[in-house]
Amino acid sequence: MTAMPDHKFLREHSILLADSFERVTGQRLPADALTLYSAPFALVSHGTQADPVFNYANVFAQRLFGYTWDEFITLPSRLSAREPERDERARLLELVTQQGYIGDYCGVRVRRDGTLFRISHATVWKVLDAQGVLRGQAAMFSEVEELQ
C-alpha cells in the first residue's frame, strides 16, 4: 500500500495541474484532488530544478512505474527513461518549454524493476501558476504497451 500525499498539497497541486492544463491546451481536467489522484490514467509532474524531481504521481502512475508515493517524489524525472532515451526525452521537454505543450507524445519508459513500456498519445505541458510563473512540467497518458 502506498502512502497518501498530504491532503493540502494534493488539493493545491491538483488545482495547479488542472488550471495550467486548461490554460495551455484549452482542454479541461477535473480539479478535484481525489478524482485526479485515483484517475484511470497516469498523471505525473516535476519541478523546475536543474535536474527536475517528480513532485506528483497519481496512483495509476505509481503502479505503472513501480514506485510508492514517497519514492516517486524523490526520483529525478530523467530516471523515468533509460539512458538511450534520455536525450530524446530532453528534446521533448525543451519543445514543451518553447511551445507550451505537446499533445501526442510517444516514448519508451522504464519501471523501477527495469522493465520497459511505451507510452502513446501523451500530453505533456508546462505547469504555470495563475501569475504565469513556471512551476514545472506535467504529463498525462493512458495508452501503455509492454515491451520485451
Coordinates of C-alpha atoms in Angstrom, one line a residue:
M1 CA 0.0 0.0 0.0
T2 CA 1.3 3.4 -1.0
A3 CA 1.3 6.3 1.4
M4 CA -1.1 9.2 0.6
P5 CA 0.4 12.6 0.0
D6 CA -0.5 15.5 2.3
H7 CA -4.2 16.5 1.6
K8 CA -3.4 20.2 1.4
F9 CA -0.6 19.6 -1.1
L10 CA -2.8 17.2 -3.1
R11 CA -5.7 19.7 -3.3
E12 CA -3.5 22.7 -4.2
H13 CA -1.3 20.8 -6.7
S14 CA -4.4 19.2 -8.4
I15 CA -5.8 22.7 -8.9
L16 CA -2.5 23.9 -10.3
L17 CA -2.3 21.0 -12.7
A18 CA -5.9 21.3 -13.9
D19 CA -5.7 25.1 -14.2
S20 CA -2.4 25.0 -16.1
F21 CA -3.6 22.2 -18.4
E22 CA -6.6 24.3 -19.3
R23 CA -4.6 27.4 -19.7
V24 CA -2.1 25.9 -22.2
T25 CA -4.3 23.4 -24.0
G26 CA -7.7 24.9 -23.8
Q27 CA -9.0 21.5 -22.5
R28 CA -10.3 20.7 -19.1
L29 CA -9.1 18.3 -16.4
P30 CA -11.1 17.7 -13.2
A31 CA -9.6 19.8 -10.5
D32 CA -10.8 17.5 -7.7
A33 CA -7.8 16.1 -5.9
L34 CA -9.1 12.6 -5.2
T35 CA -10.5 12.3 -8.8
L36 CA -7.1 13.1 -10.3
Y37 CA -5.2 11.0 -7.7
S38 CA -7.3 7.9 -8.5
A39 CA -7.9 8.6 -12.2
P40 CA -7.7 5.8 -14.8
F41 CA -4.7 7.5 -16.5
A42 CA -1.2 8.4 -15.4
L43 CA -0.6 11.9 -14.3
V44 CA 2.9 13.0 -13.2
S45 CA 4.7 16.3 -12.7
H46 CA 8.1 17.5 -11.9
G47 CA 9.5 20.8 -10.6
T48 CA 11.9 23.4 -12.1
Q49 CA 15.2 22.1 -10.6
A50 CA 18.2 21.9 -12.9
D51 CA 17.7 18.1 -12.7
P52 CA 13.9 18.1 -12.1
V53 CA 12.5 15.8 -9.5
F54 CA 9.0 14.4 -9.6
N55 CA 6.6 16.2 -7.2
Y56 CA 3.4 14.4 -8.1
A57 CA 2.3 10.9 -9.3
N58 CA -1.2 9.6 -9.1
V59 CA -2.0 6.0 -8.2
F60 CA -2.1 4.9 -11.8
A61 CA 1.5 6.3 -12.4
Q62 CA 2.8 4.9 -9.1
R63 CA 1.6 1.4 -10.0
L64 CA 2.8 1.7 -13.6
F65 CA 6.3 2.8 -12.7
G66 CA 6.5 0.6 -9.6
Y67 CA 7.3 3.3 -7.0
T68 CA 5.4 4.4 -3.9
W69 CA 4.4 8.0 -3.4
D70 CA 7.4 8.6 -1.1
E71 CA 9.8 7.0 -3.6
F72 CA 8.3 8.8 -6.6
I73 CA 8.6 12.3 -5.2
T74 CA 12.3 11.9 -4.6
L75 CA 13.0 10.5 -8.1
P76 CA 14.7 12.7 -10.7
S77 CA 12.3 12.6 -13.6
R78 CA 15.1 11.7 -16.1
L79 CA 15.2 8.3 -14.5
S80 CA 11.8 7.5 -15.9
A81 CA 13.6 6.9 -19.2
R82 CA 16.6 4.6 -19.9
E83 CA 19.9 6.2 -20.7
P84 CA 19.5 5.7 -24.5
E85 CA 16.1 7.5 -24.4
R86 CA 17.1 10.4 -22.2
D87 CA 18.4 12.7 -25.0
E88 CA 15.1 12.3 -26.8
R89 CA 13.2 13.0 -23.6
A90 CA 15.3 16.1 -23.0
R91 CA 14.4 17.3 -26.5
L92 CA 10.7 16.8 -25.8
L93 CA 10.9 18.8 -22.6
E94 CA 12.7 21.6 -24.4
L95 CA 10.0 21.6 -27.1
V96 CA 7.3 21.8 -24.3
T97 CA 9.1 24.7 -22.8
Q98 CA 9.0 26.5 -26.1
Q99 CA 5.5 25.6 -27.3
G100 CA 3.6 25.2 -24.0
Y101 CA 2.5 21.6 -24.6
I102 CA 2.8 18.6 -26.9
G103 CA -0.5 16.7 -27.4
D104 CA 0.6 13.4 -28.9
Y105 CA 3.9 12.3 -27.4
C106 CA 5.1 8.7 -27.7
G107 CA 8.2 7.3 -25.9
V108 CA 9.8 4.4 -24.0
R109 CA 9.9 4.5 -20.2
V110 CA 11.4 2.2 -17.6
R111 CA 9.9 0.8 -14.4
R112 CA 11.7 0.6 -11.1
D113 CA 12.4 -3.1 -11.9
G114 CA 13.9 -2.3 -15.2
T115 CA 11.1 -3.5 -17.5
L116 CA 10.2 -1.2 -20.4
F117 CA 6.9 0.1 -21.7
R118 CA 5.9 2.5 -24.4
I119 CA 3.5 5.4 -23.8
S120 CA 1.5 6.8 -26.6
H121 CA -0.8 9.8 -27.1
A122 CA 0.6 11.5 -24.0
T123 CA 0.0 15.2 -23.4
V124 CA 3.0 17.0 -21.8
W125 CA 2.6 20.6 -20.7
K126 CA 4.2 23.5 -18.9
V127 CA 2.8 23.9 -15.4
L128 CA 2.2 27.6 -15.0
D129 CA 0.6 29.2 -11.9
A130 CA -2.1 31.9 -12.1
Q131 CA 0.6 34.6 -12.4
G132 CA 2.2 32.8 -15.3
V133 CA 5.2 31.6 -13.2
L134 CA 6.7 28.3 -14.4
R135 CA 6.2 25.7 -11.7
G136 CA 7.4 22.6 -13.7
Q137 CA 6.0 20.3 -16.4
A138 CA 3.4 17.6 -16.3
A139 CA 2.4 14.6 -18.4
M140 CA -0.8 12.6 -18.7
F141 CA -1.3 9.4 -20.6
S142 CA -3.2 6.1 -20.5
E143 CA -2.0 4.2 -23.5
V144 CA 0.7 1.8 -22.5
E145 CA 2.4 -1.0 -24.4
E146 CA 4.5 -3.6 -22.7
L147 CA 8.0 -4.1 -24.3
Q148 CA 10.2 -7.1 -24.1

